[in-house]
Coordinates of C-alpha atoms and ligand atoms in Angstrom, one line a residue:
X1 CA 24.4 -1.5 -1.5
X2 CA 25.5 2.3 -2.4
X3 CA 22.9 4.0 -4.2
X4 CA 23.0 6.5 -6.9
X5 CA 23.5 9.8 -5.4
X6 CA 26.4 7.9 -3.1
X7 CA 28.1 6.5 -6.1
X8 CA 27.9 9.7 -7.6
X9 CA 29.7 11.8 -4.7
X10 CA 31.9 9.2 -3.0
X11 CA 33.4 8.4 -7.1
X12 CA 32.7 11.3 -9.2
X13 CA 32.7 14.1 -6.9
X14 CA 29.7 15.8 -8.0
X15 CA 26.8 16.8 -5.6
X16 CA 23.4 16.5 -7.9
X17 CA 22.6 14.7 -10.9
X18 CA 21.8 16.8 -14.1
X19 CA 18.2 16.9 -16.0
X20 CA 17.7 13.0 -17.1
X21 CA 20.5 10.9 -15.4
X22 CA 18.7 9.7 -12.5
X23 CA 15.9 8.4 -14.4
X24 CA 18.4 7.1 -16.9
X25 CA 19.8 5.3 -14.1
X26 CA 16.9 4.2 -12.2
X27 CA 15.9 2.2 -15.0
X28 CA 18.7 0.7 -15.7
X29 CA 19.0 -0.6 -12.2
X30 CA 15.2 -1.5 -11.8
X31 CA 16.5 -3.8 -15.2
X32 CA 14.6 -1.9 -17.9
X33 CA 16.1 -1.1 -21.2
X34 CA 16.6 2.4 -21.7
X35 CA 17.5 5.1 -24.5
X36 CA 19.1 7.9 -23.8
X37 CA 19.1 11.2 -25.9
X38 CA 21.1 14.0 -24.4
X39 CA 22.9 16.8 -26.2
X40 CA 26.4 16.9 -26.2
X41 CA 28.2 17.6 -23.3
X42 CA 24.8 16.5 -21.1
X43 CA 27.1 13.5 -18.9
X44 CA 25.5 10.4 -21.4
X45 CA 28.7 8.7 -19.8
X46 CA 27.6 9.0 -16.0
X47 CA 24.2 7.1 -17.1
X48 CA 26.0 4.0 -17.2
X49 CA 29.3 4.7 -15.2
X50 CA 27.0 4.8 -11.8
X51 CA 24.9 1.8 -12.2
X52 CA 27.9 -0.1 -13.2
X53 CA 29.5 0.6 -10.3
X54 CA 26.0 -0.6 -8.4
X55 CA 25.4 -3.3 -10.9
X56 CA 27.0 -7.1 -9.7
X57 CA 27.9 -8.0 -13.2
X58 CA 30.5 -6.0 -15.9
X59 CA 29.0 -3.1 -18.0
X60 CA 30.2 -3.6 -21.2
X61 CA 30.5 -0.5 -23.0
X62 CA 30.6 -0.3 -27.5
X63 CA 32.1 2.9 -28.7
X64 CA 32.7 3.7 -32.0
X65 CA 36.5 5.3 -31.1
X66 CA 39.7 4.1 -30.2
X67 CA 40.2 7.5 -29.1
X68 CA 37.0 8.1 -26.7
X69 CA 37.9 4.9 -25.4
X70 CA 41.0 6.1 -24.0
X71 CA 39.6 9.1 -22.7
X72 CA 37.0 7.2 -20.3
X73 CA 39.1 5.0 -18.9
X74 CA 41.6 7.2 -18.6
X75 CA 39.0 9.7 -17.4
X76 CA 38.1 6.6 -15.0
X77 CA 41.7 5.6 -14.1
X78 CA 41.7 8.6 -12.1
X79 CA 38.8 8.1 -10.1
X80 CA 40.2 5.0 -9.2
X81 CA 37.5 2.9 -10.9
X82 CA 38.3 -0.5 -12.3
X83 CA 38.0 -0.1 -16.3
X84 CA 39.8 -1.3 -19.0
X85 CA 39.7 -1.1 -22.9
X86 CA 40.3 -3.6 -25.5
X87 CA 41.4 -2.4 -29.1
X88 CA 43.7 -3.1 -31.7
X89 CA 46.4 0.1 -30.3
X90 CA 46.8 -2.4 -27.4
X91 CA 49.7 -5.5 -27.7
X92 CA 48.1 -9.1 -27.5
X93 CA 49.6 -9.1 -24.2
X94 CA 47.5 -6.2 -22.8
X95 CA 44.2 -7.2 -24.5
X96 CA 45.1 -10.4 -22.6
X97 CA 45.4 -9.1 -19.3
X98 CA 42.3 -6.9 -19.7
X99 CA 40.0 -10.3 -20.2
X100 CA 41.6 -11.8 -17.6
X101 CA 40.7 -9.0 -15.0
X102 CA 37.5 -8.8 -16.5
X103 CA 36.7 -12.6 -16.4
X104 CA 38.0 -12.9 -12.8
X105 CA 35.3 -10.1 -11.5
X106 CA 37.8 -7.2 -10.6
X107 CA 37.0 -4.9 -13.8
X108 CA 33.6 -2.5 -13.1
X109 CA 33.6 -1.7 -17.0
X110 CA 35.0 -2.9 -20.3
X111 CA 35.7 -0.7 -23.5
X112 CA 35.4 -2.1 -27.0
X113 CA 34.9 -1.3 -30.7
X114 CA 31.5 -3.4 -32.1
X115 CA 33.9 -4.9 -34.2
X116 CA 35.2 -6.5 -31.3
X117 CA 31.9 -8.4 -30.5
X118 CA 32.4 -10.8 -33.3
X119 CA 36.0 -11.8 -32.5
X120 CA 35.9 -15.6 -31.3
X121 CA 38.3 -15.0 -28.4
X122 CA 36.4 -12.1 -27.6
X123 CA 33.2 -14.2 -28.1
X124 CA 34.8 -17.5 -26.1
X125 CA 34.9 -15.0 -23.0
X126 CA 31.7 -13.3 -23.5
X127 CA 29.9 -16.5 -23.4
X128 CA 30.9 -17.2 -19.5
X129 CA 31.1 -13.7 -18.5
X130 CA 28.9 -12.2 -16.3
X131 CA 27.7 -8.9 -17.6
X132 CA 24.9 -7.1 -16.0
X133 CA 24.6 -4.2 -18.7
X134 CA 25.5 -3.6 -22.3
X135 CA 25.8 -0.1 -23.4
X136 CA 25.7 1.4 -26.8
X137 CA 27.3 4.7 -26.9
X138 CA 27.0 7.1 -30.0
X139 CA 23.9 4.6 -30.4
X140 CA 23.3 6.5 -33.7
X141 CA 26.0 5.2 -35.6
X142 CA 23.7 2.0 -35.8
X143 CA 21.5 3.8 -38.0
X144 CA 21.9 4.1 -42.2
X145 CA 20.2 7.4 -42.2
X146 CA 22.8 9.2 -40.3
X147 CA 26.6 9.9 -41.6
X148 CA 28.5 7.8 -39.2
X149 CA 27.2 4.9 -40.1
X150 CA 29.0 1.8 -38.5
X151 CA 28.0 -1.3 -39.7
X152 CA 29.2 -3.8 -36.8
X153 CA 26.8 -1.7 -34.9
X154 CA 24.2 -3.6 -36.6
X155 CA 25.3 -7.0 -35.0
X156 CA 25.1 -5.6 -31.1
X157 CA 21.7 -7.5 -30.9
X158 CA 23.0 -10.9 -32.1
X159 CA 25.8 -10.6 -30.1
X160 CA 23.8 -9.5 -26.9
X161 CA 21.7 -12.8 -27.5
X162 CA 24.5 -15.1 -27.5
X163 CA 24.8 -14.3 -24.0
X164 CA 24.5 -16.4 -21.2
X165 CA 21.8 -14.0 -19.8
X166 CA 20.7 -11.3 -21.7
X167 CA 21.7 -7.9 -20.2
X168 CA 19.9 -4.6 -19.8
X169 CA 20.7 -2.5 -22.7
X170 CA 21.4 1.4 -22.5
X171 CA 21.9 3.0 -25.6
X172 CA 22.9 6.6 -25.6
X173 CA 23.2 9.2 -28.5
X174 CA 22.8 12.9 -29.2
X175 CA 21.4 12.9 -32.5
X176 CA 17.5 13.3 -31.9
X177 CA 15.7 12.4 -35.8
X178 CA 12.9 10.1 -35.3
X179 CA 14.2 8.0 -38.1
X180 CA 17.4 7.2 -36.1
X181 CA 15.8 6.9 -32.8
X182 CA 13.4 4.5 -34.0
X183 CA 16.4 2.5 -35.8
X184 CA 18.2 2.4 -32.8
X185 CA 15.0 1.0 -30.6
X186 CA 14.2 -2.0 -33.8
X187 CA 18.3 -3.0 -34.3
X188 CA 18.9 -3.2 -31.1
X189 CA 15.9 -4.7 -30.2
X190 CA 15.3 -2.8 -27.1
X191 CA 12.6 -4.3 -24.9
X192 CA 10.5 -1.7 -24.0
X193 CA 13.3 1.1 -23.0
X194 CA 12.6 4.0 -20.8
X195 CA 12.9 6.9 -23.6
X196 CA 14.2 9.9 -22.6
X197 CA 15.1 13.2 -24.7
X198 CA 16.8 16.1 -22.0
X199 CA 16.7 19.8 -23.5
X200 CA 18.9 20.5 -26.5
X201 CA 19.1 24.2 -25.2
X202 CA 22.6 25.5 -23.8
X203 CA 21.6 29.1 -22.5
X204 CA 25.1 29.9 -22.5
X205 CA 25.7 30.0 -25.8
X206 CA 25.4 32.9 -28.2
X207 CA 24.6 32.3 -31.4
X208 CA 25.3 34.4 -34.5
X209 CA 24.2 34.7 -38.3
X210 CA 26.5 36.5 -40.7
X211 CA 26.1 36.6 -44.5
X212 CA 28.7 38.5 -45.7
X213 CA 29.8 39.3 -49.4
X214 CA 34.1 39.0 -47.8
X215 CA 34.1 35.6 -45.4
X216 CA 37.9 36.2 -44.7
X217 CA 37.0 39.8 -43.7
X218 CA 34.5 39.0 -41.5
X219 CA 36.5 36.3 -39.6
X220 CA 39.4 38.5 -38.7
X221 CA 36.6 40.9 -37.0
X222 CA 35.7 37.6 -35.1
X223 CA 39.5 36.2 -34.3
X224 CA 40.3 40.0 -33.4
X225 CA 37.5 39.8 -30.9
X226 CA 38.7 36.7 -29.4
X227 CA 41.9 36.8 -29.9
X228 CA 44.3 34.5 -27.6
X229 CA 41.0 33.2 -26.5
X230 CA 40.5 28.7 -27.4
X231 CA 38.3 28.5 -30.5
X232 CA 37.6 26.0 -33.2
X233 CA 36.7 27.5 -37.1
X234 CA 35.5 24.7 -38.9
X235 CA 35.6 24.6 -43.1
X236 CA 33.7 22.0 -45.1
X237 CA 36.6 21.0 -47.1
X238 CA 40.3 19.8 -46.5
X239 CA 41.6 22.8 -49.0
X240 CA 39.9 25.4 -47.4
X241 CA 41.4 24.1 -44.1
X242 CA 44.5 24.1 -45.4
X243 CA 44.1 27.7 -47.0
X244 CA 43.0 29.5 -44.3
X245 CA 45.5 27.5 -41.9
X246 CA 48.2 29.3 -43.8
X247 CA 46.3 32.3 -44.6
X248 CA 46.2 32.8 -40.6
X249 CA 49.4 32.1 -39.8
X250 CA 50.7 34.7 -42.0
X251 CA 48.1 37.3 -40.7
X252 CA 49.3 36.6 -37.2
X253 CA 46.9 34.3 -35.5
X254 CA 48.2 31.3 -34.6
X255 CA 46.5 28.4 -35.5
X256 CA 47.2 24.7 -36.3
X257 CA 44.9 23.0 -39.5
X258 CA 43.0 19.2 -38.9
X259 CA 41.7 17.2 -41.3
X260 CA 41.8 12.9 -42.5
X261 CA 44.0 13.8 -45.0
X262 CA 46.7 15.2 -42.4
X263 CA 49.1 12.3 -41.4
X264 CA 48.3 10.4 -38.4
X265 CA 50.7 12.1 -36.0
X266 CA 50.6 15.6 -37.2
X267 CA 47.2 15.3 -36.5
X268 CA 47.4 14.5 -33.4
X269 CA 50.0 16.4 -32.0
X270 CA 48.1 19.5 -33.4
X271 CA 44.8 18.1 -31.5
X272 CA 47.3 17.7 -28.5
X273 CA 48.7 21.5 -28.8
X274 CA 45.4 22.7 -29.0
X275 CA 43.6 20.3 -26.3
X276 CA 46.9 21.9 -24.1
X277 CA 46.1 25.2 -24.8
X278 CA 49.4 26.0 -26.7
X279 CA 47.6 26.4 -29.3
X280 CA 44.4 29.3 -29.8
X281 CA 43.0 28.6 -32.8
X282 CA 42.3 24.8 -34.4
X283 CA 40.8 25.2 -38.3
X284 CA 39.3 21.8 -39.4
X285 CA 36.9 19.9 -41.1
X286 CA 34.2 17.5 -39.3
X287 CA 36.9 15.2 -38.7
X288 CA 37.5 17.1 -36.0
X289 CA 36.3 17.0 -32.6
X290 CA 34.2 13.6 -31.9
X291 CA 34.9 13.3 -28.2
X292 CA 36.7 16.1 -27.5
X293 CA 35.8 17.8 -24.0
X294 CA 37.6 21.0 -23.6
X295 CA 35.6 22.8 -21.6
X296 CA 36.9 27.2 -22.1
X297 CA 36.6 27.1 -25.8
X298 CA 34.9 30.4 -26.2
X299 CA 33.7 30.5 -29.7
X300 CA 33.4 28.4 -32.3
X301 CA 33.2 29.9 -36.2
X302 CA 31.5 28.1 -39.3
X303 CA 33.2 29.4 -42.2
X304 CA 30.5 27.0 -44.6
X305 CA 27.2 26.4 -44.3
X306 CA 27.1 22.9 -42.5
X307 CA 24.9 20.4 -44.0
X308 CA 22.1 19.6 -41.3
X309 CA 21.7 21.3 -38.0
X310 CA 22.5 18.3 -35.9
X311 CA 26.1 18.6 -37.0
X312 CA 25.6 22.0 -36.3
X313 CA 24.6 21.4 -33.0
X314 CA 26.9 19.2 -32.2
X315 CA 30.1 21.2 -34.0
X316 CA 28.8 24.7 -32.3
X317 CA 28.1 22.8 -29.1
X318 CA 31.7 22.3 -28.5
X319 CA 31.6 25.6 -27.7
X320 CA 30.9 26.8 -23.6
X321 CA 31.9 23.5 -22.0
X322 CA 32.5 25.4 -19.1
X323 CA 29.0 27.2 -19.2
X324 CA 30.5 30.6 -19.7
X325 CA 29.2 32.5 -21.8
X326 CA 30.6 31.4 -25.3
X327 CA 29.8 31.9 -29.3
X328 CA 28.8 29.9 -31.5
X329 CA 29.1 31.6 -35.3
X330 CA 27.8 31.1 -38.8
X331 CA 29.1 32.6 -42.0
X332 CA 27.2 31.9 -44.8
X333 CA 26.5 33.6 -48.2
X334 CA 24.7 32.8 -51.3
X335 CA 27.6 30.3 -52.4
X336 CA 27.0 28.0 -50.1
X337 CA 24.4 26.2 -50.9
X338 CA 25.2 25.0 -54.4
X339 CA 28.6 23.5 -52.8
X340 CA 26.4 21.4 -50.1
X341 CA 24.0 20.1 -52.6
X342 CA 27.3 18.9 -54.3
X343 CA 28.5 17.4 -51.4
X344 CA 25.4 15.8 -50.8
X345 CA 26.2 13.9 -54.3
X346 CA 29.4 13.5 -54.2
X347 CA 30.1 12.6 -49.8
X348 CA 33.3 11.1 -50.9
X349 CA 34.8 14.4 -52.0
X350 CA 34.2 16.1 -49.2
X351 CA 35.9 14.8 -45.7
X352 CA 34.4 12.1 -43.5
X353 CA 34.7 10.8 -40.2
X354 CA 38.7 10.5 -38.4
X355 CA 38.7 7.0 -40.0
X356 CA 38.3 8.1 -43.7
X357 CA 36.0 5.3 -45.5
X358 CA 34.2 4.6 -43.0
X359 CA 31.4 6.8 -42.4
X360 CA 30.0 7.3 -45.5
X361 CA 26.2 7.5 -45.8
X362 CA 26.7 5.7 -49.2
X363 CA 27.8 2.6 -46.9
X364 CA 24.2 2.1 -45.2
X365 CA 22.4 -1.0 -46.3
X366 CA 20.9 -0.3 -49.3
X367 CA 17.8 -2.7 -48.2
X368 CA 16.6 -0.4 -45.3
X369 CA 16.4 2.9 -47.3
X370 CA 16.5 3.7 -50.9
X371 CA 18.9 6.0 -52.1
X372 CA 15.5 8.4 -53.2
X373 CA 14.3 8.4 -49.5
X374 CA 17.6 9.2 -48.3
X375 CA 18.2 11.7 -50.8
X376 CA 14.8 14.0 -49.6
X377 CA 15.7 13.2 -46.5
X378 CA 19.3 14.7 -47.0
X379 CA 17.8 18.0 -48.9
X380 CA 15.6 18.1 -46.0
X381 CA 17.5 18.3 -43.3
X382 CA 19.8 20.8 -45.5
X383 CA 16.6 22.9 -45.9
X384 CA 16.6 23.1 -41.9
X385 CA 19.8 24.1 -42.3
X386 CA 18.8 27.2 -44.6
X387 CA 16.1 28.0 -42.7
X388 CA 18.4 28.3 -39.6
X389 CA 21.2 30.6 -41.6
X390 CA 18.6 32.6 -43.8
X391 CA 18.7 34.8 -40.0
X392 CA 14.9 35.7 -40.4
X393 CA 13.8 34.3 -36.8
X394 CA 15.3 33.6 -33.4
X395 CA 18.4 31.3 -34.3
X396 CA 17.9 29.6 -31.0
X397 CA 14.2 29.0 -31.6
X398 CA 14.9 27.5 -35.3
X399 CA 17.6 25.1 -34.1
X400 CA 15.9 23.7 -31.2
X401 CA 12.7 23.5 -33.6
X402 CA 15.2 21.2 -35.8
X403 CA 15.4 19.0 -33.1
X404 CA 11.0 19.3 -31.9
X405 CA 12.0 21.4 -28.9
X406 CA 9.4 24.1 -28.6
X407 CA 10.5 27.3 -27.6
X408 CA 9.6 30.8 -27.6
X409 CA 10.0 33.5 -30.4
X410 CA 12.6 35.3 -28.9
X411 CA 15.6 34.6 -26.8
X412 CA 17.4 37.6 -26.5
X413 CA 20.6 35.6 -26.8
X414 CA 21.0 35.4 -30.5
X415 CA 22.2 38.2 -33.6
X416 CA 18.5 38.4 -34.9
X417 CA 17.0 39.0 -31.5
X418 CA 19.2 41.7 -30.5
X419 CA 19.0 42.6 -33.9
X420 CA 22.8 43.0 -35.0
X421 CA 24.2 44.5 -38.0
X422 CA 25.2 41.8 -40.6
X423 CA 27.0 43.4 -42.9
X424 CA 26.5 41.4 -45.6
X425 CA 22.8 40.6 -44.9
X426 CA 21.8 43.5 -47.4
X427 CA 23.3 42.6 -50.3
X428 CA 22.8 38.7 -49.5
X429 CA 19.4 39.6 -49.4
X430 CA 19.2 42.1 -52.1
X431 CA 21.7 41.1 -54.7
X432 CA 19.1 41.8 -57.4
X433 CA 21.0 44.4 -58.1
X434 CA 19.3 45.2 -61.4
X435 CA 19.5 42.0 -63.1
X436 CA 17.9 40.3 -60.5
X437 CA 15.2 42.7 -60.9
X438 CA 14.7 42.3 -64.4
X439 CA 14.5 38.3 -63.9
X440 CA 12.3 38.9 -61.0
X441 CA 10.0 40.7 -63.4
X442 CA 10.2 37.9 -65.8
X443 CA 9.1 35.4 -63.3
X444 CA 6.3 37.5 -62.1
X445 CA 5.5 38.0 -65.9
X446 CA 5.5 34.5 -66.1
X447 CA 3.5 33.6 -63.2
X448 CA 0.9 35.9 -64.6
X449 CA 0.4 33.8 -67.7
X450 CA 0.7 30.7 -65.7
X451 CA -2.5 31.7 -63.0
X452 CA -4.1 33.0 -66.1
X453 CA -4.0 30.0 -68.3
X454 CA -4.7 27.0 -65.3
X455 CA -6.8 29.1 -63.2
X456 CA -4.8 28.8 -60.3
X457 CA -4.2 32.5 -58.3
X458 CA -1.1 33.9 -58.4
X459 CA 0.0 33.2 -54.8
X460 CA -0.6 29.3 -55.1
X461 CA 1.8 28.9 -57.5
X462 CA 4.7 30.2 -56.1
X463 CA 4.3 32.8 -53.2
X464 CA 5.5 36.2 -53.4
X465 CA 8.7 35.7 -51.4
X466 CA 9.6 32.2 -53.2
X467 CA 9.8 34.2 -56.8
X468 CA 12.1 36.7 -54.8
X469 CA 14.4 34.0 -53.7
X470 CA 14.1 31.9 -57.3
X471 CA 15.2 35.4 -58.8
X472 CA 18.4 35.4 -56.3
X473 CA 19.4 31.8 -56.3
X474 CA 18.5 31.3 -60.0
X475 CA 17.9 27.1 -59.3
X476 CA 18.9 25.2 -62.9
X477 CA 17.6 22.0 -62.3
X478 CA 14.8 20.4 -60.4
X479 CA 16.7 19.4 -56.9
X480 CA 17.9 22.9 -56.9
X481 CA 14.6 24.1 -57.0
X482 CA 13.2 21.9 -54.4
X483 CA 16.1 23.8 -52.2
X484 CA 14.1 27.1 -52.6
X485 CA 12.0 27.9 -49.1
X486 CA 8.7 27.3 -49.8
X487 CA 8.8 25.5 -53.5
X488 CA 6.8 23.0 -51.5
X489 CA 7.1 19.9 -53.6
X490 CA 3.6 19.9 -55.2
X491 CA 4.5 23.3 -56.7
X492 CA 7.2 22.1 -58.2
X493 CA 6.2 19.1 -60.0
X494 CA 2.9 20.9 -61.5
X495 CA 5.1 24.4 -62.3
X496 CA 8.7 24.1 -61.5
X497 CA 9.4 23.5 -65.4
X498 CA 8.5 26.4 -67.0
X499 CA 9.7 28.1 -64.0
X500 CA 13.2 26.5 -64.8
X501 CA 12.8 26.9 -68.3
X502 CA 12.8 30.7 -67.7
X503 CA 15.5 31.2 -65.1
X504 CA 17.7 29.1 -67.5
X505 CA 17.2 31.3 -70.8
X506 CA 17.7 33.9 -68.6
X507 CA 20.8 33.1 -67.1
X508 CA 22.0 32.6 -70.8
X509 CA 21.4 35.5 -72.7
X510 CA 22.9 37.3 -69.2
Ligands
ADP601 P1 28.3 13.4 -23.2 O1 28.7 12.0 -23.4 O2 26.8 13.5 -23.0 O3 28.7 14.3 -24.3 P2 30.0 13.3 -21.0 O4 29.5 12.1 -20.4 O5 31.3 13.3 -21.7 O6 28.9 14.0 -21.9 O7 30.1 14.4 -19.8 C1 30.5 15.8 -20.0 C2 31.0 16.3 -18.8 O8 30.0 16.6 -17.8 C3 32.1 15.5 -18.1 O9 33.2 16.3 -17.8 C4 31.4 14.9 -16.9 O10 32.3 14.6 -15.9 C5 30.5 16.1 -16.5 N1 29.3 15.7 -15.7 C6 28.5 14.7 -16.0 N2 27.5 14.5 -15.1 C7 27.7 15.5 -14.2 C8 27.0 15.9 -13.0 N3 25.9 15.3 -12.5 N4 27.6 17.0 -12.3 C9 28.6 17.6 -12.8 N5 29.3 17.3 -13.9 C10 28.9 16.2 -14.6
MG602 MG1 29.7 10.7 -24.8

């Protein structure tokens, strides 16, 4: 029998395993469940390619994509590995041939959508097939708390117990939230897995904080930079794409726009131009990118504030594939925020995943969170997000801090360590031109009363820097207090209403 380090030169050509896949793999071998969290880009898909090709049985493999489908076996094709896919692009014919090479022994691994696992020809050959391992990638989209919620995912365990013989089951994901991690474990009913979370940190990339007043401005600085270099500029809505597409075209930077609402195969062939290299510059929504392994893009720009930092992460992390230096940008300004708490209510209006409809958060089962949990959680993970683009501490420390990775105060690889200009950081920060002053006095007035009447000292009500930002982002209703860094919950239920009461009078004799 080969073992691991074998498999892994003799097939895939590489000399050493990378943090986390050899314990990945040893347990899967040794027959132990196991649960893989790796960032992007870590080589989840190695895990399970080696012991499949150690295992005697068939790895069977859910992913959520026709598309990364393709690409692994493809991918696999060429290493002369033994793997087919079975999806609905393929003819009955195909599909057919795939089982059959799979039920005669001579496949190593099988693709298929979880939607798959409840198809009755698809169960008929299940139930006499031998499979050693089942793997779950993009585990996460099991769980209702995150956007890509799948359903089908939630029937991999019922399907795993028809079996024969119950396999070994790998699931593997990047997103690292407790609250998904610990769905993944209960749905799929993992037997004691081997648990293992592998550094979010990618020291190659750069990461940068910009707030200015002129977004368009500020991105030609960026393009002009890297111009002719591969880059991706994400938007958080279709029109913007669309604007800017054209917007860039005319400026002379060559660029191609993707979104869901673009037809099927313009879409694609503008994925394919870029993927090629024709192509610099790809501008798109979130639709874009799931999968996608091109590893010299050199910088990739958010024109929005994303909504949590694990999209973040795994947006900017398509960024230095290669491990060359590469940068990963964020331009945000005080308008931001008020259009992501809208998203967050409407999800529909913004874009979703490449098959539109189907990974709305609004789809999870209502019975395993309520719509209030998921709502905090939501405004949360958006207030991470703030904390990240409000550029007051390492950006590399505050991202990795999203996802509990410890790490120390300064990098020396980020715009706030080094200490670059922002250009619009002044008057983000200081738009009180006057009349912010003069509501920033009010509020202070106001506190005044408020610590004089309950008691309460000045600070414990709202802190110092809290009235400062409630003066700036002038909050009208409760949620959009909440949003405020340091509100703190508690402070807003005992004085957020007179404090909104205020801010709103304000805003209307202004
Ligand atoms: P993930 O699923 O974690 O995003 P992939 O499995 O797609 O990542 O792997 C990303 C890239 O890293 C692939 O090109 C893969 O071949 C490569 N890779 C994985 N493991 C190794 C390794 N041990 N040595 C070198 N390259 C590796
Ligand atoms: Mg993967």
């Amino acid at each position: 029998m080969k073992t691991p380090i074998q498999v892994l030169k003799t097939y895939f050509g590489y000399d050493s395993f990378r943090p986390g896949q050899e314990s990945l793999i040893s347990a899967v071998l040794s027959g132990r469940d196991a649960l893989g969290i790796m960032p992007t880009g870590a080589g989840k898909s190695l895990c399970y390619q080696v012991p499949a090709l150690i295992l005697p049985g068939l790895t069977l493999v859910v992913t959520p994509l026709i598309s990364l489908m393709e690409d692994q076996t493809a991918a696999l094709a060429r290493r002369r590995i033994p793997a087919r896919a079975l999806n609905s692009a393929m003819s009955r014919t195909e599909r057919e041939e795939a089982l059959s090479l799979a039920a005669a022994g001579r496949l190593r691994l099988l693709y298929v959508s979880p939607e798959r696992l409840t198809s009755p020809r698809f169960l008929s050959f299940a139930e006499h097939a031998d499979i050693s391992l089942l793997v779950v990638d993009e585990a996460h989209c099991i769980s209702g708390w995150g956007r890509d919620f799948r359903p089908s995912y939630r029937k991999i365990a019922d399907f795993a117990a028809r079996l024969p013989v119950r396999p070994v089951i790998c699931a593997m994901t990047a997103t690292a939230t407790a609250e998904v991690r610990a769905d993944i474990v209960s749905s799929l009913r993992l037997k004691d897995p081997l648990t293992l979370v592998t550094g979010f940190d990618r020291p190659n990339l750069f990461f940068t904080v910009q707030h200015p007043a002129d977004k368009w401005e500020a991105l030609l600085c960026f393009l002009r930079k890297y111009k002719g270099s591969s880059g991706i500029v994400y938007c958080m809505t279709r029109r913007t794409v669309e604007a800017l597409a054209r917007r860039l075209a005319y400026h002379g930077f060559p660029c191609r726009p993707y979104h869901a609402g673009l037809k099927k195969s313009v879409r694609e062939q503008n994925q394919r131009d870029w993927l090629a290299g024709k192509i610099p510059l790809i501008v798109a929504t979130n639709a874009f990118g799931m999968g996608i392994d091109k590893p010299d893009v050199r910088f990739v720009l958010h024109y929005n504030l994303p909504m949590d930092m694990e999209n973040y992460y795994q947006e900017a992390g398509r960024a230095g594939r290669d491990g060359k230096p590469s940068e990963c940008i964020l331009l945000t300004n005080d308008r931001d925020l008020p259009i992501c708490r809208f998203f967050l209510d409407h999800p529909e209006r913004q874009e979703a995943g490449p098959a539109r409809g189907v990974h709305f958060p609004h789809r999870r089962s209502p019975a395993e969170v309520s719509s209030e949990a998921f709502r905090t959680y939501q405004l949360e993970k958006l207030r991470n997000m703030q904390r990240y683009a409000s550029g007051k501490s390492c950006l590399r420390r505050a991202m990795l801090a999203a996802f509990g990775e410890a790490s120390p105060a300064f990098c020396g690889k980020c715009s706030v360590c080094l200490r670059l200009p922002d250009p619009g950081l002044k008057s983000f920060r200081l738009r009180p031109d006057l009349e912010n002053a003069a509501l920033h006095r009010e509020l202070i007035a106001l506190r005044r009363r408020l610590s004089k009447k309950t008691g309460v000292p000045p600070w414990k009500i709202f802190p110092d820097r809290t009235l400062h930002d409630l003066a700036l982002i002038r909050p009208l209703g409760f949620f959009d207090l909440l949003m405020v860094e340091n509100a703190g919950l508690i402070r807003c239920l005992r004085f957020g209403r007179p404090f909104l009461e205020e801010i709103r009078s304000f805003v209307e004799t202004h």
